[in-house]
Coordinates of C-alpha atoms in Angstrom, one line a residue:
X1 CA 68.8 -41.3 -41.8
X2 CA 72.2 -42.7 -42.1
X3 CA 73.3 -46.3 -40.7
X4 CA 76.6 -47.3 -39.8
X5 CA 77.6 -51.1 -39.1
X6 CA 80.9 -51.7 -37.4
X7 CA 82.0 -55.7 -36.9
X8 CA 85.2 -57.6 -36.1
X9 CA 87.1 -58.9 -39.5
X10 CA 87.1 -62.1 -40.7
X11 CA 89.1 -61.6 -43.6
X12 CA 89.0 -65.7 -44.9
X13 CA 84.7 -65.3 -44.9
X14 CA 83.0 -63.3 -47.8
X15 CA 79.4 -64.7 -46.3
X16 CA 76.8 -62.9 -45.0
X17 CA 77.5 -62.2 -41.6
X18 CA 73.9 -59.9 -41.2
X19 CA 71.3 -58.5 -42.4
X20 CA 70.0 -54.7 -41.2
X21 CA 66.8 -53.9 -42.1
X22 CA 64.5 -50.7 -41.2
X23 CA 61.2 -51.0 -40.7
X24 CA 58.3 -48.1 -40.7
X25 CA 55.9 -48.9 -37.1
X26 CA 52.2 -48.4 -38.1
X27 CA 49.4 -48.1 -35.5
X28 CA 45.9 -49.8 -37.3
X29 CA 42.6 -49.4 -36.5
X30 CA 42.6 -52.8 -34.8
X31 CA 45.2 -51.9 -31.9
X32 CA 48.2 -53.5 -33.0
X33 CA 50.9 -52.3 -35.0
X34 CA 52.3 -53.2 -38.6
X35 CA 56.3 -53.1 -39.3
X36 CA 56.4 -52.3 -43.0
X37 CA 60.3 -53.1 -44.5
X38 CA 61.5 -49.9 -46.1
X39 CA 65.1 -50.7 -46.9
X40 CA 68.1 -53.1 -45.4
X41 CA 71.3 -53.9 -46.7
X42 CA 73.8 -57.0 -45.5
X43 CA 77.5 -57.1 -43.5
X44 CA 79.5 -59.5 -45.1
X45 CA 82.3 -61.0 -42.5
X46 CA 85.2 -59.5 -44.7
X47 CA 83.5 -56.2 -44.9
X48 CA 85.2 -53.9 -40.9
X49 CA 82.1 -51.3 -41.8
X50 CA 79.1 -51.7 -44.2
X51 CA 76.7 -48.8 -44.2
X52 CA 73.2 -47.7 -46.6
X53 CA 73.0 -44.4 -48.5
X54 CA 70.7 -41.3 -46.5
X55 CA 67.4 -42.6 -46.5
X56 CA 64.4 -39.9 -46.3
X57 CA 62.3 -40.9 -43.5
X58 CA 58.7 -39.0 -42.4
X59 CA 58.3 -38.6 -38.7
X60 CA 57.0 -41.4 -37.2
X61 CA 58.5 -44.3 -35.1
X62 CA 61.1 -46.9 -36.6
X63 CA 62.5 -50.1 -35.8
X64 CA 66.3 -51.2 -36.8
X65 CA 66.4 -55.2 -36.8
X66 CA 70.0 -56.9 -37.1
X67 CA 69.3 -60.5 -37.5
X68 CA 71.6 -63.8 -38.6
X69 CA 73.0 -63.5 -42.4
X70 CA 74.0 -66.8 -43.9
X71 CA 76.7 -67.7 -41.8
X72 CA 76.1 -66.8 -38.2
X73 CA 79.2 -66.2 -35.9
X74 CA 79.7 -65.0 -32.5
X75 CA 80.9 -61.3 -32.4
X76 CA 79.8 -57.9 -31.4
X77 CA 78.9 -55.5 -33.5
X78 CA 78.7 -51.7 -33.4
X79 CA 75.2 -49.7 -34.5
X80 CA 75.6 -46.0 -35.7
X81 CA 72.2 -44.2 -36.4
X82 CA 72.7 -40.3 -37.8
X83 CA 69.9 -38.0 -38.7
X84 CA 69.7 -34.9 -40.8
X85 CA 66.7 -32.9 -41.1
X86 CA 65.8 -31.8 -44.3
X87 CA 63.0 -30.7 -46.4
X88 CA 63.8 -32.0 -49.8
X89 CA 65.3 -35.6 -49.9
X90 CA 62.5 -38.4 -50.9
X91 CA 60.7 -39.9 -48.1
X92 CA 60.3 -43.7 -49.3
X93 CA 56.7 -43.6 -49.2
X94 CA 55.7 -43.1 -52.8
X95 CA 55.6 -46.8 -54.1
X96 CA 52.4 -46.1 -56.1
X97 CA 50.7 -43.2 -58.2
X98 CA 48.3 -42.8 -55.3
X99 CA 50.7 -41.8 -53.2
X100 CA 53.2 -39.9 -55.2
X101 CA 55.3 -37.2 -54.1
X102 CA 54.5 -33.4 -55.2
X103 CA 57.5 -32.7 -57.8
X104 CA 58.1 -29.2 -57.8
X105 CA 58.9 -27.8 -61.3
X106 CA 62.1 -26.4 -61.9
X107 CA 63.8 -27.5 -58.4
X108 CA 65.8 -30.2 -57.7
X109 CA 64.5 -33.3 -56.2
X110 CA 66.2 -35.8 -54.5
X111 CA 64.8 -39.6 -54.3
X112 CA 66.6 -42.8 -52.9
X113 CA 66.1 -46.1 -53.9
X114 CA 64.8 -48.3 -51.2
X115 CA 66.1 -51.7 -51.6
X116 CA 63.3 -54.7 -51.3
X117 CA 63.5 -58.0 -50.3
X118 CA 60.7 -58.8 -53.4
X119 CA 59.8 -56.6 -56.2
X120 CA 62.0 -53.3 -57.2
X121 CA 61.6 -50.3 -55.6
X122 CA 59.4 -47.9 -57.7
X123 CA 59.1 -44.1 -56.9
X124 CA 56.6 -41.9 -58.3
X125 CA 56.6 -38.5 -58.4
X126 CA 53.7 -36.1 -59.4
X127 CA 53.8 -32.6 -61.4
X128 CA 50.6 -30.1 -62.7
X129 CA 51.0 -28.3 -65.7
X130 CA 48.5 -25.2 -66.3
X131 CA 49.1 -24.4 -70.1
X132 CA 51.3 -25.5 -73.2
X133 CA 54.3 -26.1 -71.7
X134 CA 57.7 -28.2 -73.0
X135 CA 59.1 -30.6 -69.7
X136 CA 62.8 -31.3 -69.9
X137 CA 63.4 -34.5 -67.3
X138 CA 66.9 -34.5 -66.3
X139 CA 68.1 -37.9 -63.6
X140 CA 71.6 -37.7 -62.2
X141 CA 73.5 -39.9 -59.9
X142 CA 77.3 -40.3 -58.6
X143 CA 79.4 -42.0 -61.4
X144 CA 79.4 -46.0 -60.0
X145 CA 81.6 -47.0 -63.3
X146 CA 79.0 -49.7 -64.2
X147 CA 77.8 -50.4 -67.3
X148 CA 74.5 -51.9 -65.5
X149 CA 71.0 -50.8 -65.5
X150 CA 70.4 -48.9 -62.4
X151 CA 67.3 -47.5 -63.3
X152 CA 64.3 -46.6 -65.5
X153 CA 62.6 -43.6 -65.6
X154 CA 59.2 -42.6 -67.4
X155 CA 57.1 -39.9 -68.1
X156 CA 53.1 -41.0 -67.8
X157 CA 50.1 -39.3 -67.9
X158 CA 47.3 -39.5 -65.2
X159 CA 45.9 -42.3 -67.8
X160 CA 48.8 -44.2 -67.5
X161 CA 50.0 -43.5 -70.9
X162 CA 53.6 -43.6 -71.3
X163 CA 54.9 -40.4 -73.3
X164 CA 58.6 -40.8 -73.2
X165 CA 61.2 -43.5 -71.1
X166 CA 65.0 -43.9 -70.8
X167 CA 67.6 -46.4 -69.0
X168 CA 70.0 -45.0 -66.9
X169 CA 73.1 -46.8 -66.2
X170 CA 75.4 -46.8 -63.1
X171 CA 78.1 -45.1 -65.3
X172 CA 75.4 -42.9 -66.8
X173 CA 76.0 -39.4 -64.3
X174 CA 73.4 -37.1 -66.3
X175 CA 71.2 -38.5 -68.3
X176 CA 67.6 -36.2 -69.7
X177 CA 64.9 -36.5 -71.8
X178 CA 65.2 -33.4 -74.3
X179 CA 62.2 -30.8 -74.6
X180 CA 59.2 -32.7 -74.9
X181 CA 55.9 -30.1 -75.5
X182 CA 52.6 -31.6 -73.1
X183 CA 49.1 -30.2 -72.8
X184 CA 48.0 -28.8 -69.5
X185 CA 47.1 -31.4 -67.0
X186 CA 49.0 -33.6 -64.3
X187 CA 51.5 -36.4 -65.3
X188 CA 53.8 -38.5 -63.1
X189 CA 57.6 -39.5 -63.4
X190 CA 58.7 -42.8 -62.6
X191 CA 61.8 -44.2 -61.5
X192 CA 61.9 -48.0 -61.4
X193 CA 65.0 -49.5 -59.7
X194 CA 66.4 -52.5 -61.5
X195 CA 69.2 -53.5 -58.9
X196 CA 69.7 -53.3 -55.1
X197 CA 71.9 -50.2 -54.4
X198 CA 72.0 -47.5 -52.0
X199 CA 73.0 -45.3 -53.9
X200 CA 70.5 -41.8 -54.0
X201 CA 69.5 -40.2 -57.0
X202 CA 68.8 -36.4 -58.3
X203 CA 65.8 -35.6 -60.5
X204 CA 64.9 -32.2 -61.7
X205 CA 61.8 -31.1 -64.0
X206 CA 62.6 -27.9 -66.1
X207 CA 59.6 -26.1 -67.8
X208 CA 59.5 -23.2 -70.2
X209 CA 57.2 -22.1 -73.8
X210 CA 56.3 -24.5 -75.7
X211 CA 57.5 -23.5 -79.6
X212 CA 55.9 -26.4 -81.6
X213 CA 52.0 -27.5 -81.8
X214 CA 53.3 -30.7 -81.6
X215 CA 53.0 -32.8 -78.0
X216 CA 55.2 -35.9 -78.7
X217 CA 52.5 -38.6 -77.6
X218 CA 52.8 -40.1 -81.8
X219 CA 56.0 -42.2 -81.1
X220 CA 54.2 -45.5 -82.2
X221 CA 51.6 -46.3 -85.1
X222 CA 49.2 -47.3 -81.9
X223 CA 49.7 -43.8 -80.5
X224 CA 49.4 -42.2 -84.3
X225 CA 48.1 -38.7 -84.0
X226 CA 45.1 -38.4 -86.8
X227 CA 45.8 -36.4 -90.0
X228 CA 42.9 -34.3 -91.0
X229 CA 42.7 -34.5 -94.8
X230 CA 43.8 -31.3 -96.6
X231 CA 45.0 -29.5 -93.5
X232 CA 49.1 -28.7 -92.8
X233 CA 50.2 -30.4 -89.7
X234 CA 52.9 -29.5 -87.9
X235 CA 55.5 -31.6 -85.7
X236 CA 58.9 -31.7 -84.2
X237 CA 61.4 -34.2 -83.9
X238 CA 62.4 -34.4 -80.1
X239 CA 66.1 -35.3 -78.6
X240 CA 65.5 -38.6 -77.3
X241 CA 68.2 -40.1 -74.6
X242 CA 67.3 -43.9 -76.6
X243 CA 67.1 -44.0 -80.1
X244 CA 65.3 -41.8 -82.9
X245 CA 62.0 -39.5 -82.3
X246 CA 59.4 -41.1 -84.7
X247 CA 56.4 -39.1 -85.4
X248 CA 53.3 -41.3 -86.4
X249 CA 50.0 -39.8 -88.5
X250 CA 47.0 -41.6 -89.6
X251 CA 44.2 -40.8 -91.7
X252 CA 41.2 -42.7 -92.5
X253 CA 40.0 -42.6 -96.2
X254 CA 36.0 -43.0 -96.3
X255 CA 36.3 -43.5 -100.4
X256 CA 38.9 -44.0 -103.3
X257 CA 41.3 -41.4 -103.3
X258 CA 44.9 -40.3 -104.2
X259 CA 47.3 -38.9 -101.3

């Protein structure tokens, strides 16, 4: 879904004019219906057009609301609603590992970042891995030219464990993790959004044989991977997008003894 806002200029007024918000309708069990906010942007009075980035909707019924910004004016206003059916843009409902989206490995996905009137938009996106296999996360957007935060983006387990994390900036285009090796299981990627944009972003998990024994959970003394005493361990260092790989061992000494 793509919305268009047409107004008459006031060129001398950089207020609000409006604020356009979608809303998701919900039948409940009780016979009445809950409007849940998915996204909105505002008109300002100096702004002829003012539009939000394609927004991936499920089918379902909506509601558009245009309601008073900060400084109401008489004036007409124009309303432009587009839809393109798709199967692979993010459909906004994934706020929480419960009800992440199925990432497909090796495809591109595309995600949107919903814009709240509270907390940050968080999408969560959800992968299975059968056997040792190295992930490479790479998160691309359209060049904005700003040196702000746009977004974070982790890599957790199903425990909630955070294996790897970077920042990606509005003048950040591509952005990835480097070849991280994980066990089999499932983990989830998350992307945080740290300011209100409509921008849409492009996330794409590549896979292939794991080369190293070594699965890149060690990055901190907490998360220190334990050294078994006169055995050869292996590791890697992996590419990291922020700052150096650090590999932490431990071993526990039940007596006196030289290392």
């Amino acid at each position: 879904l793509s919305v268009t806002f047409n107004h008459e200029e006031v060129t001398e007024s950089i207020l609000e004019g409006w604020r356009v918000t979608l809303y998701h309708i919900e039948e409940t069990d009780e016979d009445w219906y809950e409007y849940k906010e998915l996204t909105y942007f505002d008109a300002f009075w100096s702004d002829v057009t003012s539009s939000w980035g394609e927004t991936g909707l499920k089918k379902g019924t909506y509601c558009i609301m245009v309601e008073p910004g900060e400084l109401f004016l008489p004036g007409e206003f124009d309303l432009t609603l587009s839809f393109t059916p798709t199967e692979s843009f993010e459909k906004e409902f994934n706020d929480t590992k419960e009800t992440a989206d199925i990432l497909r490995l090796n495809r591109l996905i595309y995600g949107s970042s919903g814009q709240r009137s509270g907390d940050a938009d968080i999408d969560y996106f959800k992968f299975e891995l059968t056997a040792d296999t190295y992930v490479d996360i790479s998160f691309t957007h359209d060049d904005d030219k700003l040196p702000q935060v746009g977004w974070i983006v982790r890599l957790l387990t199903e425990d909630n464990q955070e294996i790897s994390s970077f920042a990606s900036k509005y003048q950040d285009p591509t952005l990835s993790t480097g070849k991280i090796n994980l066990k089999p299981g499932i983990y989830y990627v998350c992307v945080e959004t740290q300011m209100q944009t409509g921008m849409t972003y492009r996330i794409k998990v590549e896979t292939g044989v794991s080369e190293t024994t070594e699965f890149e959970i060690n990055d901190t003394p907490e998360k220190a991977e334990l050294f078994p005493e006169n055995t050869i361990v292996s590791g890697s260092l992996a590419p990291k997008v922020m700052g150096l790989d650090k590999d932490y061992f431990r071993i526990t000494l039940e007596e006196e003894s030289y290392v």
